[in-house]
Coordinates of C-alpha atoms in Angstrom, one line a residue:
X205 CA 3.0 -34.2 -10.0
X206 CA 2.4 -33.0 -6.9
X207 CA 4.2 -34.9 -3.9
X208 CA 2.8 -37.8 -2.4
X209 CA 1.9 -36.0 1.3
X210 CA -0.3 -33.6 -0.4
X211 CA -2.2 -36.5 -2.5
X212 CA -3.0 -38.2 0.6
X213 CA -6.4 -37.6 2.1
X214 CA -8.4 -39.2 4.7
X215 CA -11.7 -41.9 3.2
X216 CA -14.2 -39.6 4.9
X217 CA -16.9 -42.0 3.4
X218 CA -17.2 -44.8 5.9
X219 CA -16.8 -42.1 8.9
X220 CA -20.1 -39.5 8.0
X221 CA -21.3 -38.5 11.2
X222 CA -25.3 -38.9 11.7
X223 CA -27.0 -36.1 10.2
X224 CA -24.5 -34.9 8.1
X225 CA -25.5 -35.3 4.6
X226 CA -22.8 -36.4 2.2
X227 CA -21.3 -34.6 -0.3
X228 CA -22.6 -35.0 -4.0
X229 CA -19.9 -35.6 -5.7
X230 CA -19.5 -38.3 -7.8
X231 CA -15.8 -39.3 -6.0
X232 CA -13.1 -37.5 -4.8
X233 CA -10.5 -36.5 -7.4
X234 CA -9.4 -33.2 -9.2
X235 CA -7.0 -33.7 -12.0
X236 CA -5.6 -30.6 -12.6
X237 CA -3.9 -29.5 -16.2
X238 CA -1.3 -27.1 -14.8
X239 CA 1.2 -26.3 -17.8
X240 CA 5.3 -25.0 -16.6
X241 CA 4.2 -21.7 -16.0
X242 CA 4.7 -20.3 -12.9
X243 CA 1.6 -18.6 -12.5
X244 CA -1.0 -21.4 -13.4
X245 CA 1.4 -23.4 -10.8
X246 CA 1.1 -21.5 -7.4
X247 CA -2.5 -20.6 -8.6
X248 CA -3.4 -24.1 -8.8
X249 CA -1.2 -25.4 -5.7
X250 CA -3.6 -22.9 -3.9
X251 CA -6.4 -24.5 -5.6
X252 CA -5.0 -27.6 -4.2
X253 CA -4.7 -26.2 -0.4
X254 CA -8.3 -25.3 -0.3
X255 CA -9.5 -28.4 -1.8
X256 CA -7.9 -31.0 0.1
X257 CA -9.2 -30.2 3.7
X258 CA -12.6 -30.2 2.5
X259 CA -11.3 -34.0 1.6
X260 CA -10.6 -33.9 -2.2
X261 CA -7.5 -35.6 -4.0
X262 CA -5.7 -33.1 -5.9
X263 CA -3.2 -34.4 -8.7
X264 CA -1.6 -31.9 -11.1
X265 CA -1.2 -33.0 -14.6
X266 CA 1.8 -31.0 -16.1
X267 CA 1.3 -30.8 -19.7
X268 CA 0.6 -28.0 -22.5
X269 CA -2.0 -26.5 -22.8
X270 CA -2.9 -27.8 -26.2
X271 CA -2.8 -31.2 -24.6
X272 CA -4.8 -30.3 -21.5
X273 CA -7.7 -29.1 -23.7
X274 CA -7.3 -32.9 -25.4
X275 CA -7.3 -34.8 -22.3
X276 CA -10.3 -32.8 -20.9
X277 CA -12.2 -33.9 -23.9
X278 CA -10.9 -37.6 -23.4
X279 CA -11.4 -38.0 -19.8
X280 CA -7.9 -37.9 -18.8
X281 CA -8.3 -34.3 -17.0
X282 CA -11.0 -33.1 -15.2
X283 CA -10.2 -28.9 -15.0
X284 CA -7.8 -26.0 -16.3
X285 CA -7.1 -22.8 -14.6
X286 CA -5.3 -21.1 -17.8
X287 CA -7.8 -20.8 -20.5
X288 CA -6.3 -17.8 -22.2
X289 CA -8.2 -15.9 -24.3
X290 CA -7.9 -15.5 -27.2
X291 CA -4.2 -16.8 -27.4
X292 CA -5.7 -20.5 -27.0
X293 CA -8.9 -19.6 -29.0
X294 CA -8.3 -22.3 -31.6
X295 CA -7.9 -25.6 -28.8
X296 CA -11.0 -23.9 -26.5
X297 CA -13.5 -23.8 -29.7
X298 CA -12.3 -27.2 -30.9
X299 CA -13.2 -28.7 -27.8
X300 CA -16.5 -26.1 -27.1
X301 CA -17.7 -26.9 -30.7
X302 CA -17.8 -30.4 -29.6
X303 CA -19.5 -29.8 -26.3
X304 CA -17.0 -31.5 -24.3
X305 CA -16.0 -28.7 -21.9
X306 CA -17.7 -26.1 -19.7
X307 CA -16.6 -22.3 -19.2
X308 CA -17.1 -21.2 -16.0
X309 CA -15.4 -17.7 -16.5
X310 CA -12.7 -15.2 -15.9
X311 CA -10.8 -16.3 -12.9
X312 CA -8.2 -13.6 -13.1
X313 CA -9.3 -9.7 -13.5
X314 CA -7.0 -7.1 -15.6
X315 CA -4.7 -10.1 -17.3
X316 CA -3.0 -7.6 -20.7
X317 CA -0.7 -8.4 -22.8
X318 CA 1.0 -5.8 -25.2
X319 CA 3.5 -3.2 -25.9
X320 CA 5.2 -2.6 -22.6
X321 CA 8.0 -0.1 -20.3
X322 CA 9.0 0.3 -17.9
X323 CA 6.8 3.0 -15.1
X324 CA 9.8 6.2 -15.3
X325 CA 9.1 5.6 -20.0
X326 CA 5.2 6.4 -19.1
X327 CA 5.7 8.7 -16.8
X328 CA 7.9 10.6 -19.3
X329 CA 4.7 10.8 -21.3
X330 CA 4.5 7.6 -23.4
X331 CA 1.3 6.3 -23.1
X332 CA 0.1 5.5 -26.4
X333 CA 1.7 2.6 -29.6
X334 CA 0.6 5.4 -31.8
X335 CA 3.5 7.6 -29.8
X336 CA 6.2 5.2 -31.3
X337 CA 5.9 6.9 -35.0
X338 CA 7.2 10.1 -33.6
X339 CA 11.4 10.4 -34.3
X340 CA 11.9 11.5 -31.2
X341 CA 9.9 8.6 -29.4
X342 CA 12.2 6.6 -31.7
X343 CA 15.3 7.4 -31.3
X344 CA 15.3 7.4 -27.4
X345 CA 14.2 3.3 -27.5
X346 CA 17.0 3.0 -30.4
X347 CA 13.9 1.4 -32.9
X348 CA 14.4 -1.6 -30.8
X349 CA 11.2 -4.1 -29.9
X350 CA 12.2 -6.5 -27.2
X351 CA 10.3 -10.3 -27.2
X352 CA 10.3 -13.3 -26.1
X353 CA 10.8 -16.5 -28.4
X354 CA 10.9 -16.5 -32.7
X355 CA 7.6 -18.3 -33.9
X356 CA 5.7 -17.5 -30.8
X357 CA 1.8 -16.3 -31.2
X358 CA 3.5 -13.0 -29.7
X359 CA 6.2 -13.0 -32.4
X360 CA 3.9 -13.4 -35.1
X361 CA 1.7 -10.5 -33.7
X362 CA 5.1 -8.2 -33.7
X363 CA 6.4 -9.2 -37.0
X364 CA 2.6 -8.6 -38.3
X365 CA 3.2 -5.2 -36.9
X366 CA 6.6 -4.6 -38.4
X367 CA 4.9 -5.7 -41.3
X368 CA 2.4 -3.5 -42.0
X369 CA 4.0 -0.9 -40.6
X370 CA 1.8 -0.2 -37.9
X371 CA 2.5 2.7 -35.9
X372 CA 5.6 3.4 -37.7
X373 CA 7.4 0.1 -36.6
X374 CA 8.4 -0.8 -40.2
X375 CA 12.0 0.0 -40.1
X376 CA 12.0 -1.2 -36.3
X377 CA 14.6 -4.0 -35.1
X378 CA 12.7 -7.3 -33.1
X379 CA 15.3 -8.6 -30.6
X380 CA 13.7 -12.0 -30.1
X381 CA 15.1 -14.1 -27.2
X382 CA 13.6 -16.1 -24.5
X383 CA 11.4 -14.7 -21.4
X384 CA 14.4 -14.6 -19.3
X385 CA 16.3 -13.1 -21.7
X386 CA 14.3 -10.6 -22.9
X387 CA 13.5 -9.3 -18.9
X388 CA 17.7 -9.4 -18.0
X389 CA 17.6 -6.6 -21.0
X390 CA 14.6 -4.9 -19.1
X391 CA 16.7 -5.0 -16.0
X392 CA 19.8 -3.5 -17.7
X393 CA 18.0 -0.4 -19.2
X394 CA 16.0 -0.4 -15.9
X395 CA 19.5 0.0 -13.6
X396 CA 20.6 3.1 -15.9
X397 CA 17.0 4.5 -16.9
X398 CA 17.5 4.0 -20.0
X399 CA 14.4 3.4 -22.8
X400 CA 13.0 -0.1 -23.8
X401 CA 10.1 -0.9 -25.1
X402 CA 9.4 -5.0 -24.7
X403 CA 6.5 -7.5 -24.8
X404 CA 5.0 -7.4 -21.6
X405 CA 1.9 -9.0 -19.9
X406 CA 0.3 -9.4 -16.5
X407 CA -0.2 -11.2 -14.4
X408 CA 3.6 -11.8 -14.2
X409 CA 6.5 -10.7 -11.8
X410 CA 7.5 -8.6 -14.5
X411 CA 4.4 -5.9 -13.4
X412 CA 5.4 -5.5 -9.8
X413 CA 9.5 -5.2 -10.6
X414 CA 9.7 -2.9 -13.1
X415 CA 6.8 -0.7 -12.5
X416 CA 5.8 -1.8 -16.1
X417 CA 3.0 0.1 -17.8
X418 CA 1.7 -1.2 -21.1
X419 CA 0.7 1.1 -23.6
X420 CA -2.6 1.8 -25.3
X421 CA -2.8 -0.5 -28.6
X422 CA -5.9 1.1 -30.7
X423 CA -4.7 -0.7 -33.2
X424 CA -5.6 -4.1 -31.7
X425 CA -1.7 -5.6 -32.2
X426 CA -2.4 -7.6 -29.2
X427 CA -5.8 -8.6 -29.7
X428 CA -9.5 -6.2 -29.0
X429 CA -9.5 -4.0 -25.9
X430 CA -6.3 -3.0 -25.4
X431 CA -4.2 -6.1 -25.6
X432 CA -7.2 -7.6 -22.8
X433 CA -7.2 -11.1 -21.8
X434 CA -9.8 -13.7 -19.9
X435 CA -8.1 -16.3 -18.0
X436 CA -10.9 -18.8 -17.7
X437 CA -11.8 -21.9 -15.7
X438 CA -12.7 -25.0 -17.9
X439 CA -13.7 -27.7 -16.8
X440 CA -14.4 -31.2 -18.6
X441 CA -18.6 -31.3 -19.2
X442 CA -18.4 -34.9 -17.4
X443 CA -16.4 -34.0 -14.0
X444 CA -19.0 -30.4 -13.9
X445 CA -22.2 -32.4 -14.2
X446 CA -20.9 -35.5 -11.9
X447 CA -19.1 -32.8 -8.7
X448 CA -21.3 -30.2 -8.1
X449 CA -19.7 -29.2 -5.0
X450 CA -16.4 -28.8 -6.4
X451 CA -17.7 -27.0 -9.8
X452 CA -19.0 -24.2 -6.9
X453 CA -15.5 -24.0 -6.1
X454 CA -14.0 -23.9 -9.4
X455 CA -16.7 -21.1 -10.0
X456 CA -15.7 -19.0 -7.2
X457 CA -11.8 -19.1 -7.3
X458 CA -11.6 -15.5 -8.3
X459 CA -7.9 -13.5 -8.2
X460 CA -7.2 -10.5 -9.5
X461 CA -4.3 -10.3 -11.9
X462 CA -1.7 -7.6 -9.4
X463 CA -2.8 -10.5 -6.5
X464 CA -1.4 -13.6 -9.1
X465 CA 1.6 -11.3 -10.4
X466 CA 2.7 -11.0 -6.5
X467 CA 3.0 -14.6 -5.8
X468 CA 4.5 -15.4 -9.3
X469 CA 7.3 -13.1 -8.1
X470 CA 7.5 -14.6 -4.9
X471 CA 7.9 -18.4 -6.5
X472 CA 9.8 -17.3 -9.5
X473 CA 12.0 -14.7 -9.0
X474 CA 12.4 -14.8 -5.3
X475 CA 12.4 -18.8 -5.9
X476 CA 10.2 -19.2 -2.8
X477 CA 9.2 -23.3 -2.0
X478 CA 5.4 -23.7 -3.8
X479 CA 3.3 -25.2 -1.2
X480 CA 4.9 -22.4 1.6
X481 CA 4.2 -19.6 -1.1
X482 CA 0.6 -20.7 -1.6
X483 CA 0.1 -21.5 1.9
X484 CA 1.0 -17.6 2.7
X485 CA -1.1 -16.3 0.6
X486 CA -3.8 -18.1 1.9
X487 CA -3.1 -16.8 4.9
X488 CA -2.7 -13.8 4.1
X489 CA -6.1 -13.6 2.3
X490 CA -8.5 -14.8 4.8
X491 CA -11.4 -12.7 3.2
X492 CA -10.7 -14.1 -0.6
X493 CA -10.9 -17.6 1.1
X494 CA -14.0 -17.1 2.7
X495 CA -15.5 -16.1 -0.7
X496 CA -13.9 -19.1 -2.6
X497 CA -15.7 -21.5 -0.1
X498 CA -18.7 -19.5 0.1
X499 CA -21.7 -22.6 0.0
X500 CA -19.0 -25.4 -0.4
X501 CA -19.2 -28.5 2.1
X502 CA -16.6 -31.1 2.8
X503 CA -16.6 -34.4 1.2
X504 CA -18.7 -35.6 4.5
X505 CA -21.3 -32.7 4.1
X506 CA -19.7 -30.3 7.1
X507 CA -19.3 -26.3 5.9
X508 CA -16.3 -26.3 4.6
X509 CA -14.9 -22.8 5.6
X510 CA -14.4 -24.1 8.8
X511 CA -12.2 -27.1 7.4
X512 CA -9.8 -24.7 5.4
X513 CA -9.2 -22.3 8.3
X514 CA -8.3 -25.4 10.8
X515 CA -5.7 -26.3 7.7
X516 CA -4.2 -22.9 7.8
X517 CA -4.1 -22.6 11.3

């Protein structure tokens, strides 16, 4: 939850000045499904910071996903800011199939996920997944596949691989640990150049660190084009119909995925405090706010750009 200063907001509805035409929202609130991961958490404590001065209540929800897409069928959330796609296909058509949610889009450019090395690896010519049946290739990464957790979708994609063989992996070891785990081993081979070839994704802090490159996947391992994946915003059907200003905002709250992996190493590996990390990059990013708040008014019908910069200020 978040703390109890940032929940607070003035009741702007009994001081509308004349002229000024209220907002048409149906109330105030945003419940926000904001799983442990530390890039849907600074992303949505920036949500948070740009809703609140136009005179929203912001509460994060932390819960899984899977039971964020079952409280925004039930009423019990109102938006999500981490619909992965396709690794969370199954929950999002469940709860599309029964019309209970609305997509409004990507809101996070070049998210991958896939075979991964680190940048000096690719720029010693591995490029391609198909590059890993060569013996050479091989035996400089020791036939080793570094991942993250046993019985994760990712783990079932690699041991598919392994499986069938693709590109040669058959006779490959998977060293399976958890995400920290399997990034300390990263950093080891990193400190004496050495080869590894691990799970990566972005947006992470793993991008920016380790100069990390993931390879072309023709094979589709990781899913169609390349190991691509859409980060959307859902939002409950209800909350979009009844808050039309703040479905414009959910619409227009656009990051790319390098601009998400640089705070998620500033929270998580630099273990920077959440509301001054998101704060920052707000500040930082005076033209991205002005195009989140494009056309969105304050509770009390005032532009709201002008709000959000006096809260930054």
């Amino acid at each position: 939850m978040r703390r109890p200063a940032l929940l607070t907001t003035l009741a702007l509805s009994s001081l509308l000045p004349l002229g000024a035409q209220a907002s048409q929202d149906a109330n105030d609130e945003l419940r926000l499904v904001v799983p442990p991961w530390p890039g849907v958490t600074v992303k949505s404590e920036i949500f948070a910071q740009l809703a609140e001065p136009l005179g929203y209540q912001v509460e994060a929800l932390e819960i899984s996903s899977t039971v964020g897409y079952q409280t925004l069928q039930s009423g019990e959330s109102d938006a999500f800011l981490a619909g992965w796609l396709p690794s969370q296909q199954k929950s999002y058509d469940a709860a599309m199939e029964q019309g209970n949610i609305v997509d409004l889009g990507n809101n996070v450019t070049g998210a991958r996920m896939g075979f991964a090395v680190p940048g000096y690896v690719h720029d010693a010519g591995v490029t391609h997944a198909e590059q890993l049946a060569d013996p050479d290739i091989r035996e400089r990464f020791g036939a080793e596949i570094y991942s993250i957790e046993s019985g994760s979708t990712v783990s079932d994609h690699l041991h598919g691989a392994v499986e069938a063989d693709t590109y040669g992996l058959g006779d490959w070891t998977l060293r399976e640990s958890s995400t920290p785990g399997m990034l300390a081993e990263v950093d080891a081979a990193k400190r004496d150049e050495r080869w590894i070839l691990f799970y990566g994704w972005t947006p992470h802090w793993m991008a920016p660190v380790h100069d990390m490159e993931i390879l072309d996947d023709p094979a589709g391992v990781f899913g169609e084009d390349n190991g691509r994946s859409d980060v959307r915003t859902i939002v409950a059907r209800d909350y979009h119909e009844a808050h039309p200003n703040m479905a414009r905002l959910l619409d227009q709250f656009e990051l790319t995925a390098d601009e998400q992996s640089a705070f998620i190493q500033a929270y998580s590996l630099e273990e920077g405090e959440l509301e001054s990390v998101a704060r920052e990059w707000l500040q930082a990013h005076p033209e991205r706010v002005a195009s989140f708040i494009d056309g969105v008014n304050t509770r009390d019908g005032e532009p709201g750009l002008a709000a959000v910069r006096a809260s930054l200020k």
